[in-house]
PDB file of C-alpha atoms in Angstrom:
ATOM      1  CA  GLN A   1      -0.035   0.066   0.024  1.00 82.00           C
ATOM      2  CA  VAL A   2       1.230   3.450  -0.857  1.00 90.00           C
ATOM      3  CA  GLN A   3      -0.215   6.842   0.233  1.00 94.00           C
ATOM      4  CA  LEU A   4       0.639   9.975  -1.670  1.00 96.00           C
ATOM      5  CA  VAL A   5       0.341  13.472  -0.612  1.00 97.00           C
ATOM      6  CA  GLU A   6       0.735  16.392  -3.007  1.00 98.00           C
ATOM      7  CA  SER A   7       1.794  20.012  -2.048  1.00 97.00           C
ATOM      8  CA  GLY A   8       3.202  23.012  -3.575  1.00 98.00           C
ATOM      9  CA  GLY A   9       0.162  24.150  -5.664  1.00 97.00           C
ATOM     10  CA  GLY A  10      -0.993  27.914  -5.654  1.00 97.00           C
ATOM     11  CA  LEU A  11      -1.800  30.890  -7.668  1.00 98.00           C
ATOM     12  CA  VAL A  12       0.780  32.209 -10.061  1.00 98.00           C
ATOM     13  CA  GLN A  13       0.971  34.752 -12.862  1.00 98.00           C
ATOM     14  CA  ALA A  14       1.478  33.692 -16.473  1.00 98.00           C
ATOM     15  CA  GLY A  15       5.186  32.896 -17.015  1.00 98.00           C
ATOM     16  CA  GLY A  16       5.741  32.204 -13.496  1.00 98.00           C
ATOM     17  CA  SER A  17       6.926  28.989 -11.841  1.00 98.00           C
ATOM     18  CA  LEU A  18       5.764  26.494  -9.222  1.00 98.00           C
ATOM     19  CA  ARG A  19       7.255  23.273  -7.883  1.00 98.00           C
ATOM     20  CA  LEU A  20       5.096  20.538  -6.854  1.00 98.00           C
ATOM     21  CA  SER A  21       6.045  17.678  -4.467  1.00 98.00           C
ATOM     22  CA  CYS A  22       4.485  14.288  -3.787  1.00 98.00           C
ATOM     23  CA  ALA A  23       5.349  12.565  -0.591  1.00 97.00           C
ATOM     24  CA  ALA A  24       5.029   8.865  -0.613  1.00 95.00           C
ATOM     25  CA  SER A  25       4.659   6.432   2.292  1.00 92.00           C
ATOM     26  CA  GLY A  26       5.937   2.743   1.988  1.00 78.00           C
ATOM     27  CA  ARG A  27       9.560   1.397   1.983  1.00 69.00           C
ATOM     28  CA  THR A  28       9.344   0.181  -1.480  1.00 82.00           C
ATOM     29  CA  PHE A  29       8.840   3.634  -3.010  1.00 83.00           C
ATOM     30  CA  SER A  30      11.895   3.100  -5.294  1.00 83.00           C
ATOM     31  CA  MET A  31      10.023   0.100  -7.142  1.00 89.00           C
ATOM     32  CA  TYR A  32       7.236   2.233  -8.317  1.00 93.00           C
ATOM     33  CA  ALA A  33       7.048   4.240 -11.454  1.00 95.00           C
ATOM     34  CA  MET A  34       5.366   7.592 -10.742  1.00 96.00           C
ATOM     35  CA  GLY A  35       3.336  10.080 -12.751  1.00 98.00           C
ATOM     36  CA  TRP A  36       1.783  13.400 -12.649  1.00 98.00           C
ATOM     37  CA  PHE A  37      -1.647  14.077 -14.235  1.00 98.00           C
ATOM     38  CA  ARG A  38      -3.847  17.045 -14.162  1.00 98.00           C
ATOM     39  CA  GLN A  39      -7.608  17.782 -14.392  1.00 98.00           C
ATOM     40  CA  ALA A  40      -9.331  20.980 -15.398  1.00 97.00           C
ATOM     41  CA  PRO A  41     -13.066  21.686 -14.738  1.00 93.00           C
ATOM     42  CA  GLY A  42     -15.180  19.927 -17.098  1.00 95.00           C
ATOM     43  CA  LYS A  43     -12.391  17.910 -18.654  1.00 97.00           C
ATOM     44  CA  GLU A  44     -10.862  14.334 -18.277  1.00 97.00           C
ATOM     45  CA  ARG A  45      -7.710  13.785 -16.273  1.00 97.00           C
ATOM     46  CA  GLU A  46      -4.769  13.961 -18.565  1.00 97.00           C
ATOM     47  CA  PHE A  47      -1.246  12.836 -18.430  1.00 98.00           C
ATOM     48  CA  VAL A  48       1.508  15.408 -17.845  1.00 98.00           C
ATOM     49  CA  ALA A  49       4.754  13.619 -16.966  1.00 98.00           C
ATOM     50  CA  ALA A  50       6.059  10.207 -15.841  1.00 98.00           C
ATOM     51  CA  ILE A  51       9.403   8.928 -14.300  1.00 97.00           C
ATOM     52  CA  SER A  52      10.769   5.308 -13.868  1.00 96.00           C
ATOM     53  CA  TRP A  53      12.031   3.712 -10.695  1.00 89.00           C
ATOM     54  CA  SER A  54      15.598   5.120 -10.810  1.00 87.00           C
ATOM     55  CA  GLY A  55      14.649   8.377 -12.421  1.00 87.00           C
ATOM     56  CA  GLY A  56      16.633   7.507 -15.550  1.00 89.00           C
ATOM     57  CA  ASN A  57      13.660   7.502 -17.858  1.00 96.00           C
ATOM     58  CA  THR A  58      11.047  10.161 -18.059  1.00 97.00           C
ATOM     59  CA  TYR A  59       8.292  11.137 -20.497  1.00 98.00           C
ATOM     60  CA  TYR A  60       6.096  14.282 -21.003  1.00 98.00           C
ATOM     61  CA  ALA A  61       3.112  15.329 -22.740  1.00 98.00           C
ATOM     62  CA  ASP A  62       3.537  17.411 -25.669  1.00 98.00           C
ATOM     63  CA  SER A  63       1.813  20.282 -24.012  1.00 98.00           C
ATOM     64  CA  VAL A  64       4.362  20.646 -21.143  1.00 98.00           C
ATOM     65  CA  LYS A  65       7.684  19.502 -23.065  1.00 98.00           C
ATOM     66  CA  GLY A  66      10.438  21.802 -22.459  1.00 98.00           C
ATOM     67  CA  ARG A  67       8.563  23.716 -19.560  1.00 98.00           C
ATOM     68  CA  PHE A  68       8.041  21.155 -16.986  1.00 98.00           C
ATOM     69  CA  THR A  69      10.696  18.778 -15.454  1.00 98.00           C
ATOM     70  CA  ILE A  70       9.740  15.415 -13.407  1.00 98.00           C
ATOM     71  CA  SER A  71      12.246  14.138 -10.990  1.00 97.00           C
ATOM     72  CA  ARG A  72      12.405  12.000  -7.833  1.00 96.00           C
ATOM     73  CA  ASP A  73      14.492  11.423  -4.696  1.00 95.00           C
ATOM     74  CA  ASN A  74      14.151   7.852  -3.531  1.00 92.00           C
ATOM     75  CA  ALA A  75      15.936   8.489  -0.417  1.00 92.00           C
ATOM     76  CA  LYS A  76      13.149  11.001   0.508  1.00 94.00           C
ATOM     77  CA  ASN A  77      10.302   9.122  -0.991  1.00 94.00           C
ATOM     78  CA  THR A  78       9.375  12.158  -2.995  1.00 96.00           C
ATOM     79  CA  VAL A  79       8.755  12.970  -6.631  1.00 97.00           C
ATOM     80  CA  TYR A  80       8.720  16.464  -7.951  1.00 98.00           C
ATOM     81  CA  LEU A  81       7.263  18.481 -10.739  1.00 98.00           C
ATOM     82  CA  GLU A  82       9.072  21.673 -11.700  1.00 98.00           C
ATOM     83  CA  MET A  83       6.823  23.820 -13.631  1.00 98.00           C
ATOM     84  CA  ASN A  84       8.176  26.810 -15.548  1.00 98.00           C
ATOM     85  CA  SER A  85       6.812  29.300 -18.101  1.00 98.00           C
ATOM     86  CA  LEU A  86       3.325  28.628 -16.787  1.00 98.00           C
ATOM     87  CA  LYS A  87       0.428  29.449 -18.955  1.00 98.00           C
ATOM     88  CA  PRO A  88      -3.333  29.792 -18.100  1.00 97.00           C
ATOM     89  CA  GLU A  89      -4.178  26.591 -19.853  1.00 97.00           C
ATOM     90  CA  ASP A  90      -2.009  24.871 -17.062  1.00 98.00           C
ATOM     91  CA  THR A  91      -4.653  25.719 -14.609  1.00 98.00           C
ATOM     92  CA  ALA A  92      -5.797  22.372 -13.123  1.00 98.00           C
ATOM     93  CA  VAL A  93      -5.765  20.198 -10.023  1.00 98.00           C
ATOM     94  CA  TYR A  94      -2.725  18.106 -10.231  1.00 98.00           C
ATOM     95  CA  TYR A  95      -2.463  14.687  -8.937  1.00 98.00           C
ATOM     96  CA  CYS A  96       0.445  12.341  -8.490  1.00 98.00           C
ATOM     97  CA  ALA A  97       0.142   8.502  -8.995  1.00 97.00           C
ATOM     98  CA  ALA A  98       2.117   5.410  -8.410  1.00 96.00           C
ATOM     99  CA  VAL A  99       2.330   1.916  -9.870  1.00 94.00           C
ATOM    100  CA  ARG A 100       4.584  -1.044  -9.158  1.00 91.00           C
ATOM    101  CA  THR A 101       6.472  -1.789 -12.314  1.00 85.00           C
ATOM    102  CA  PHE A 102       9.100  -4.086 -13.890  1.00 82.00           C
ATOM    103  CA  PRO A 103      11.439  -3.585 -15.247  1.00 83.00           C
ATOM    104  CA  GLN A 104      12.894  -0.592 -13.589  1.00 82.00           C
ATOM    105  CA  PHE A 105      13.289   1.627 -16.641  1.00 88.00           C
ATOM    106  CA  THR A 106       9.466   1.627 -17.342  1.00 92.00           C
ATOM    107  CA  VAL A 107       7.385   4.704 -17.575  1.00 95.00           C
ATOM    108  CA  ILE A 108       3.679   4.619 -17.584  1.00 94.00           C
ATOM    109  CA  VAL A 109       1.515   7.070 -19.499  1.00 96.00           C
ATOM    110  CA  ASP A 110      -2.042   5.538 -19.205  1.00 95.00           C
ATOM    111  CA  VAL A 111      -3.997   6.923 -16.349  1.00 95.00           C
ATOM    112  CA  ASN A 112      -5.792   3.511 -16.005  1.00 96.00           C
ATOM    113  CA  ARG A 113      -2.639   1.660 -15.161  1.00 95.00           C
ATOM    114  CA  TYR A 114      -1.755   3.481 -12.023  1.00 96.00           C
ATOM    115  CA  ASP A 115      -2.897   2.132  -8.626  1.00 95.00           C
ATOM    116  CA  TYR A 116      -2.449   4.694  -6.135  1.00 95.00           C
ATOM    117  CA  TRP A 117      -3.460   8.499  -6.255  1.00 97.00           C
ATOM    118  CA  GLY A 118      -2.978  11.305  -4.166  1.00 97.00           C
ATOM    119  CA  GLN A 119      -5.670  13.904  -3.131  1.00 97.00           C
ATOM    120  CA  GLY A 120      -4.500  16.604  -5.483  1.00 98.00           C
ATOM    121  CA  THR A 121      -3.299  20.135  -5.418  1.00 98.00           C
ATOM    122  CA  GLN A 122      -4.725  23.184  -7.237  1.00 98.00           C
ATOM    123  CA  VAL A 123      -2.622  25.088  -9.634  1.00 98.00           C
ATOM    124  CA  THR A 124      -4.155  28.374 -11.018  1.00 98.00           C
ATOM    125  CA  VAL A 125      -2.309  30.534 -13.615  1.00 98.00           C
ATOM    126  CA  SER A 126      -3.655  33.965 -14.010  1.00 97.00           C
ATOM    127  CA  SER A 127      -3.353  35.910 -17.369  1.00 94.00           C
TER     128      SER A 127
END
């Protein structure tokens, strides 16, 4: 069982930056692939970024590529999402998710593959 708690959301002007954190419980955090997703009002939850066990592999949605960076610190059981050059269309509730995977370089994009989810953190970008 893994419990996830996101933090770091808030209100920021367009062009600004935020850093989201997702703290995970459990001693086998390093064996879980992690992902960030977001959901805007009236829209489906969409993939943002994913990272493999060791952090060696990452994958991004085209809409955030070059602006967002996903990383993890397995010693701290935490995954991060650094968001730069934020746009109003980035406004959403951001969720982190975890899934046990093998082999260790696997990244997961499909929202339906993830087993554990956090409660979400609101990100609002004003124009």
